[in-house]
Short mmCIF file of C-alpha atoms and ligand atoms in Angstrom, two decimals:
data_model
loop_
_atom_site.label_atom_id
_atom_site.label_comp_id
_atom_site.label_asym_id
_atom_site.label_seq_id
_atom_site.Cartn_x
_atom_site.Cartn_y
_atom_site.Cartn_z
CA MET E 1 -9.81 25.46 -4.68
CA PHE E 2 -8.34 22.02 -4.18
CA SER E 3 -4.80 20.71 -4.16
CA VAL E 4 -4.13 17.23 -5.46
CA ILE E 5 -0.94 15.76 -4.07
CA ILE E 6 0.74 13.00 -6.02
CA PRO E 7 3.96 11.38 -4.79
CA ALA E 8 5.83 9.88 -7.72
CA PHE E 9 8.81 7.57 -7.75
CA ASN E 10 10.01 6.35 -11.17
CA GLU E 11 6.73 7.10 -12.90
CA GLU E 12 7.95 8.73 -16.16
CA LYS E 13 5.58 6.69 -18.34
CA GLN E 14 2.58 7.17 -16.12
CA ILE E 15 2.64 10.62 -14.63
CA GLU E 16 1.32 12.54 -17.63
CA ASN E 17 -1.71 10.24 -17.93
CA THR E 18 -2.38 10.55 -14.24
CA ILE E 19 -2.31 14.34 -14.35
CA SER E 20 -4.67 14.47 -17.29
CA ALA E 21 -7.00 11.93 -15.62
CA VAL E 22 -7.13 14.15 -12.52
CA LYS E 23 -7.92 17.17 -14.67
CA ASP E 24 -10.68 15.23 -16.42
CA ALA E 25 -12.15 14.32 -13.05
CA PHE E 26 -12.19 17.99 -12.07
CA LYS E 27 -14.07 18.90 -15.24
CA ASN E 28 -17.12 17.31 -13.62
CA VAL E 29 -16.95 19.51 -10.54
CA ASP E 30 -17.19 23.22 -10.31
CA GLU E 31 -13.83 23.66 -8.62
CA ASN E 32 -10.27 24.59 -9.55
CA CYS E 33 -7.41 22.33 -8.75
CA LEU E 34 -3.72 22.73 -8.20
CA ILE E 35 -1.78 19.56 -8.87
CA VAL E 36 1.35 19.13 -6.78
CA VAL E 37 3.56 16.27 -7.89
CA ILE E 38 6.46 15.31 -5.66
CA ASP E 39 9.26 13.55 -7.42
CA ASP E 40 10.66 11.34 -4.68
CA GLY E 41 14.18 11.11 -6.07
CA SER E 42 13.24 9.15 -9.18
CA LYS E 43 16.06 7.53 -11.14
CA ASP E 44 14.29 7.74 -14.48
CA GLY E 45 13.06 10.73 -16.47
CA THR E 46 10.16 11.59 -14.15
CA TRP E 47 11.60 14.99 -13.25
CA GLN E 48 12.18 16.02 -16.88
CA VAL E 49 8.61 15.06 -17.74
CA LEU E 50 7.28 16.90 -14.69
CA LYS E 51 9.32 20.00 -15.34
CA SER E 52 8.03 20.39 -18.86
CA LEU E 53 4.46 19.74 -17.68
CA ALA E 54 4.78 22.33 -14.92
CA LYS E 55 6.24 24.90 -17.31
CA ALA E 56 3.43 24.42 -19.80
CA ASP E 57 0.61 24.34 -17.28
CA PRO E 58 0.22 26.82 -14.42
CA THR E 59 -2.00 24.43 -12.46
CA VAL E 60 0.78 21.86 -12.17
CA ASN E 61 3.49 22.31 -9.58
CA ALA E 62 6.48 20.02 -9.45
CA VAL E 63 8.65 19.50 -6.40
CA ARG E 64 11.80 17.43 -6.49
CA LEU E 65 13.26 15.83 -3.39
CA SER E 66 17.02 15.55 -3.24
CA ARG E 67 16.89 11.75 -3.00
CA ASN E 68 14.38 8.97 -2.41
CA PHE E 69 12.93 9.77 1.01
CA GLY E 70 10.02 7.35 0.70
CA LYS E 71 6.35 7.90 0.04
CA GLU E 72 5.57 9.02 3.61
CA ALA E 73 8.05 11.91 3.40
CA ALA E 74 6.90 12.74 -0.12
CA ILE E 75 3.30 13.06 1.09
CA MET E 76 4.38 15.40 3.89
CA ALA E 77 6.36 17.48 1.37
CA GLY E 78 3.25 17.67 -0.77
CA LEU E 79 1.05 18.71 2.16
CA SER E 80 3.45 21.53 2.97
CA ARG E 81 3.02 22.80 -0.59
CA ALA E 82 -0.75 22.41 -0.65
CA SER E 83 -3.11 25.33 -0.74
CA GLY E 84 -6.83 25.81 -1.03
CA ASP E 85 -9.78 24.60 1.01
CA ALA E 86 -8.98 20.93 0.90
CA CYS E 87 -6.40 18.59 -0.39
CA ILE E 88 -6.55 15.18 -2.06
CA ILE E 89 -3.72 12.68 -1.82
CA MET E 90 -3.45 9.96 -4.44
CA ASP E 91 -0.95 7.58 -6.04
CA ALA E 92 0.75 8.40 -9.32
CA ASP E 93 0.03 5.02 -10.90
CA LEU E 94 -3.76 5.47 -11.30
CA GLN E 95 -4.37 2.58 -8.92
CA HIS E 96 -6.44 5.17 -7.09
CA PRO E 97 -9.15 6.01 -9.64
CA PRO E 98 -9.60 9.81 -10.03
CA GLU E 99 -13.20 9.14 -11.12
CA ILE E 100 -14.28 9.01 -7.48
CA ILE E 101 -12.88 12.48 -6.73
CA PRO E 102 -16.22 14.22 -7.47
CA GLU E 103 -17.92 11.87 -4.99
CA MET E 104 -15.28 12.72 -2.37
CA ILE E 105 -15.78 16.42 -2.97
CA THR E 106 -19.55 16.07 -2.59
CA LEU E 107 -19.03 14.46 0.81
CA TRP E 108 -16.60 17.20 1.81
CA LYS E 109 -19.18 19.80 0.83
CA LYS E 110 -21.63 18.04 3.13
CA GLY E 111 -19.29 18.92 5.96
CA TYR E 112 -17.02 15.90 6.36
CA GLU E 113 -13.46 16.95 7.05
CA VAL E 114 -11.76 13.70 6.11
CA VAL E 115 -13.00 11.57 3.23
CA GLU E 116 -11.21 8.26 3.05
CA ALA E 117 -11.21 6.03 0.01
CA VAL E 118 -11.43 2.45 1.20
CA LYS E 119 -10.33 -0.51 -0.91
CA GLU E 120 -13.19 -2.74 -1.95
CA ASP E 121 -10.72 -5.45 -2.79
CA ARG E 122 -6.95 -5.49 -2.92
CA GLY E 123 -6.60 -5.71 -6.71
CA GLY E 124 -4.08 -8.15 -8.12
CA GLU E 125 -2.00 -8.45 -4.98
CA SER E 126 -0.12 -11.64 -4.22
CA LEU E 127 -1.34 -13.99 -1.51
CA THR E 128 1.64 -13.29 0.76
CA ASN E 129 1.05 -9.53 0.48
CA ARG E 130 -2.61 -9.96 1.32
CA PHE E 131 -1.75 -12.11 4.31
CA GLY E 132 0.96 -9.66 5.44
CA ALA E 133 -1.42 -6.70 5.12
CA SER E 134 -4.23 -8.36 7.04
CA LEU E 135 -1.83 -9.46 9.81
CA PHE E 136 -0.42 -5.93 9.95
CA TYR E 137 -3.84 -4.31 10.28
CA LYS E 138 -4.95 -6.80 12.94
CA ILE E 139 -1.86 -6.14 15.09
CA MET E 140 -2.16 -2.40 14.44
CA TYR E 141 -5.78 -2.46 15.61
CA ARG E 142 -4.89 -4.34 18.80
CA LEU E 143 -1.97 -2.03 19.53
CA SER E 144 -3.41 1.35 18.67
CA GLY E 145 -7.18 0.93 18.59
CA PHE E 146 -7.35 2.37 15.05
CA SER E 147 -8.94 0.08 12.51
CA LEU E 148 -7.10 0.72 9.26
CA GLU E 149 -8.20 -2.45 7.45
CA ASN E 150 -8.44 -1.76 3.70
CA ALA E 151 -7.51 1.86 4.29
CA SER E 152 -5.47 3.52 1.60
CA ASP E 153 -3.49 6.72 1.28
CA PHE E 154 -6.16 7.98 -1.12
CA LYS E 155 -7.84 10.66 0.97
CA LEU E 156 -9.41 14.05 0.90
CA LEU E 157 -8.36 16.24 3.82
CA ASP E 158 -9.81 19.57 4.78
CA ALA E 159 -7.32 22.42 5.12
CA LYS E 160 -7.77 22.25 8.92
CA VAL E 161 -6.69 18.62 8.93
CA VAL E 162 -3.68 19.36 6.74
CA LYS E 163 -2.66 22.08 9.18
CA ALA E 164 -3.00 19.68 12.10
CA LEU E 165 -0.89 17.07 10.31
CA LEU E 166 1.82 19.56 9.44
CA GLN E 167 2.04 20.66 13.05
CA MET E 168 3.10 17.20 14.17
CA PRO E 169 6.76 17.37 14.96
CA GLU E 170 7.61 13.71 14.44
CA LYS E 171 10.00 13.01 11.61
CA GLU E 172 9.10 9.42 10.88
CA THR E 173 5.48 9.51 9.90
CA PHE E 174 2.86 6.92 9.09
CA PHE E 175 0.36 8.92 7.11
CA ARG E 176 -2.51 6.44 7.24
CA GLY E 177 -2.24 6.20 11.02
CA LEU E 178 -1.73 9.92 11.64
CA SER E 179 -4.69 10.88 9.51
CA ALA E 180 -6.83 8.54 11.62
CA TRP E 181 -5.30 9.80 14.86
CA VAL E 182 -6.20 13.46 14.22
CA GLY E 183 -9.90 12.59 14.33
CA TYR E 184 -12.35 15.07 12.73
CA SER E 185 -15.59 14.02 11.09
CA ARG E 186 -14.97 11.29 8.58
CA ALA E 187 -16.71 9.69 5.65
CA GLN E 188 -15.80 6.76 3.45
CA VAL E 189 -16.05 6.04 -0.22
CA TYR E 190 -15.24 2.67 -1.74
CA PHE E 191 -13.08 1.99 -4.76
CA LYS E 192 -11.67 -0.93 -6.67
CA VAL E 193 -7.88 -1.00 -6.84
CA GLN E 194 -6.85 -0.73 -10.48
CA LYS E 195 -4.00 -2.62 -12.08
CA ARG E 196 -0.73 -0.75 -12.46
CA LYS E 197 -0.19 0.12 -16.16
CA HIS E 198 3.48 1.03 -16.27
CA GLY E 199 6.49 0.34 -14.16
CA LYS E 200 6.44 -1.72 -11.01
CA SER E 201 5.55 -1.17 -7.41
CA GLY E 202 8.16 0.87 -5.58
CA TRP E 203 7.50 -1.03 -2.37
CA SER E 204 9.76 -3.98 -1.74
CA ARG E 205 8.94 -6.42 1.06
CA VAL E 206 11.76 -4.89 3.14
CA LYS E 207 10.34 -1.36 2.68
CA LEU E 208 6.88 -2.59 3.64
CA PHE E 209 8.27 -4.31 6.73
CA ARG E 210 10.08 -1.14 7.77
CA LEU E 211 6.87 0.84 7.33
CA ALA E 212 5.05 -1.68 9.52
CA VAL E 213 7.65 -1.31 12.28
CA THR E 214 7.42 2.51 12.07
CA ALA E 215 3.63 2.24 12.26
CA PHE E 216 3.64 -0.04 15.30
CA THR E 217 6.27 1.88 17.19
CA SER E 218 4.74 5.26 16.49
CA PHE E 219 1.30 4.24 17.63
CA SER E 220 1.95 2.01 20.58
CA SER E 221 4.46 1.35 23.31
CA LEU E 222 2.64 -1.84 24.23
CA PRO E 223 5.46 -4.06 22.89
CA LEU E 224 7.67 -2.55 25.59
CA GLN E 225 5.18 -3.59 28.24
CA PHE E 226 4.92 -6.97 26.61
CA VAL E 227 8.50 -7.52 27.76
CA THR E 228 7.44 -6.93 31.35
CA PHE E 229 4.57 -9.35 30.88
CA ILE E 230 6.89 -12.11 29.66
CA GLY E 231 9.18 -11.32 32.59
CA ILE E 232 6.33 -11.86 35.05
CA LEU E 233 5.37 -15.15 33.39
CA PHE E 234 8.95 -16.25 33.69
CA LEU E 235 9.10 -15.26 37.33
CA ILE E 236 6.07 -17.45 38.07
CA GLY E 237 7.62 -20.30 36.09
CA SER E 238 10.92 -19.94 37.90
CA PHE E 239 9.16 -19.98 41.26
CA ILE E 240 7.42 -23.28 40.50
CA LEU E 241 10.58 -24.76 39.06
CA GLY E 242 12.60 -23.53 42.03
CA ILE E 243 10.30 -25.29 44.47
CA GLN E 244 10.40 -28.46 42.40
CA THR E 245 14.20 -28.36 42.29
CA LEU E 246 14.45 -27.87 46.05
CA VAL E 247 12.03 -30.73 46.73
CA MET E 248 14.04 -33.00 44.44
CA LYS E 249 17.25 -31.96 46.18
CA PHE E 250 15.93 -32.70 49.64
CA ARG E 251 14.69 -36.06 48.46
CA GLY E 252 18.14 -36.79 47.14
CA LEU E 253 16.99 -37.16 43.55
CA ALA E 254 18.64 -34.08 42.07
CA VAL E 255 20.97 -35.33 39.37
CA ASP E 256 19.27 -35.17 36.03
CA GLY E 257 18.19 -31.54 35.87
CA PHE E 258 20.41 -30.95 32.91
CA THR E 259 17.64 -30.73 30.28
CA THR E 260 15.82 -28.15 32.35
CA VAL E 261 18.94 -26.04 32.67
CA ILE E 262 19.60 -26.06 28.94
CA LEU E 263 15.96 -25.31 28.14
CA LEU E 264 15.80 -22.49 30.63
CA LEU E 265 19.00 -21.00 29.28
CA LEU E 266 17.70 -21.11 25.73
CA ILE E 267 14.33 -19.65 26.60
CA THR E 268 15.60 -16.89 28.85
CA GLY E 269 18.33 -16.09 26.36
CA SER E 270 15.93 -15.68 23.47
CA CYS E 271 13.40 -13.73 25.52
CA LEU E 272 16.12 -11.36 26.67
CA MET E 273 17.32 -10.85 23.13
CA ILE E 274 13.82 -10.21 21.78
CA SER E 275 13.10 -7.72 24.54
CA LEU E 276 16.39 -5.94 24.02
CA GLY E 277 15.59 -5.78 20.32
CA MET E 278 12.21 -4.24 21.06
CA ILE E 279 13.72 -1.67 23.36
CA GLY E 280 16.38 -1.04 20.74
CA THR E 281 13.75 -0.33 18.09
CA TYR E 282 12.15 2.32 20.27
CA ILE E 283 15.53 3.81 21.21
CA ALA E 284 16.38 4.01 17.51
CA ARG E 285 13.14 5.92 16.96
CA ILE E 286 13.87 8.27 19.86
CA TYR E 287 17.35 8.77 18.43
CA ASN E 288 15.95 9.62 15.00
CA GLU E 289 13.46 12.06 16.46
CA VAL E 290 16.05 13.69 18.71
CA LYS E 291 18.38 14.24 15.76
CA ALA E 292 15.48 16.25 14.36
CA ARG E 293 16.68 16.08 10.80
CA PRO E 294 14.23 17.36 8.22
CA ARG E 295 11.78 14.79 6.87
CA TYR E 296 12.92 15.57 3.35
CA ILE E 297 15.04 18.01 1.44
CA ILE E 298 13.67 19.79 -1.59
CA SER E 299 16.23 20.26 -4.31
CA GLU E 300 14.16 21.90 -7.02
CA GLU E 301 10.72 23.32 -7.54
CA CYS E 302 8.90 24.23 -10.66
CA GLY E 303 5.57 25.98 -10.82
CA GLN E 304 3.51 28.77 -9.34
CA GLN E 305 4.31 28.87 -5.68
CA GLU E 306 7.98 28.32 -5.14
CA LYS E 307 8.83 28.45 -1.48
CA GLU E 308 12.03 28.17 0.48
CA ASN E 309 13.88 24.85 0.50
CA GLY E 310 13.79 22.25 3.26
CA GLU E 311 11.18 21.73 5.91
N1 UDP D 401 6.25 6.16 -4.13
C1 UDP D 401 7.07 7.19 -3.66
N2 UDP D 401 8.27 6.85 -3.08
C2 UDP D 401 8.67 5.54 -2.93
C3 UDP D 401 7.80 4.53 -3.39
C4 UDP D 401 6.60 4.86 -3.98
O1 UDP D 401 6.73 8.35 -3.76
O2 UDP D 401 9.76 5.31 -2.40
C5 UDP D 401 4.95 6.52 -4.77
C6 UDP D 401 4.69 5.89 -6.12
O3 UDP D 401 5.20 6.67 -7.18
C7 UDP D 401 3.18 5.83 -6.17
C8 UDP D 401 2.80 5.60 -4.71
O4 UDP D 401 3.93 6.03 -3.94
O5 UDP D 401 2.62 7.06 -6.58
C9 UDP D 401 2.46 4.17 -4.43
O6 UDP D 401 3.53 3.35 -4.76
P1 UDP D 401 3.40 1.95 -5.48
O7 UDP D 401 2.41 2.01 -6.58
O8 UDP D 401 4.79 1.58 -5.86
O9 UDP D 401 2.89 1.07 -4.30
P2 UDP D 401 1.71 0.00 -4.27
O10 UDP D 401 0.58 0.57 -5.10
O11 UDP D 401 2.28 -1.22 -4.83
O12 UDP D 401 1.37 -0.09 -2.82
MG1 MG D 402 0.62 1.34 -6.83
#
């Protein structure tokens, strides 16, 4: 049996289609599926739609989070509700085509534990988004050594992998990174990103930026060392400048050093602020992890396997 996990945020118009498309895809394979939809605190009628779907159909489970916790938390909530031999994670807006699910399952049956769907192209994304994404993946690769270029959250994970992911204690997760970090044998399938039919993308630029910061800080502490590196460069610079200043002084030429002073002040000031900011970002993450609040809170569940609230 398979679980299909679908995080949904304001998808009232789309979710029913998506569920039936997933079921259609499973008609072509000789496997049962349990569909787990996580309503990530939608403001529209998503929950009402889901509830009636879950009541009418025993293979659909609906989980409602108490507010919008973000897609990352919604995925983790879904994984905790998954059962079966493997689990497939996909978007609710059909941008991840369910038609490739049979292909993913075939690969899993061959023994691959993680089957990743990789974007062939980035669909109708804007130029700035494309640029932002490619910059993000380049930095991420340099910092963490994981190449996530064109990766998506559309994945098939073996039950072992799901267990490994759920064991990770960190509260702020970056699913794409974590699922690469756990390793296991991996295979790729390619897909074309479809156009969104209803509603709009739930990811604002600010949300995307925050996700990027979480990703960088959870996979690398190199930025912290970067601060030390700049410090060393500055030390060398100061040494040269110090000698020059002394030479000038002994020659009796030391009057117009004003520009240098101002420049140095500005540069050191900004470097200090950037480094403090970097350290601050990590401290904020440590703080969040130490608080150890749950990743999400489940307010309602509808379907076969209702478990206890919270995680
Ligand atoms: N999503 C979510 N919580 C959020 C934002 C999005 O669960 O806060 C879900 C959304 O319903 C969809 C998936 O995450 O199933 C991808 O979101 P979206 O289509 O908005 O992102 P994009 O495709 O533009 O990256
Ligand atoms: Mg989308």
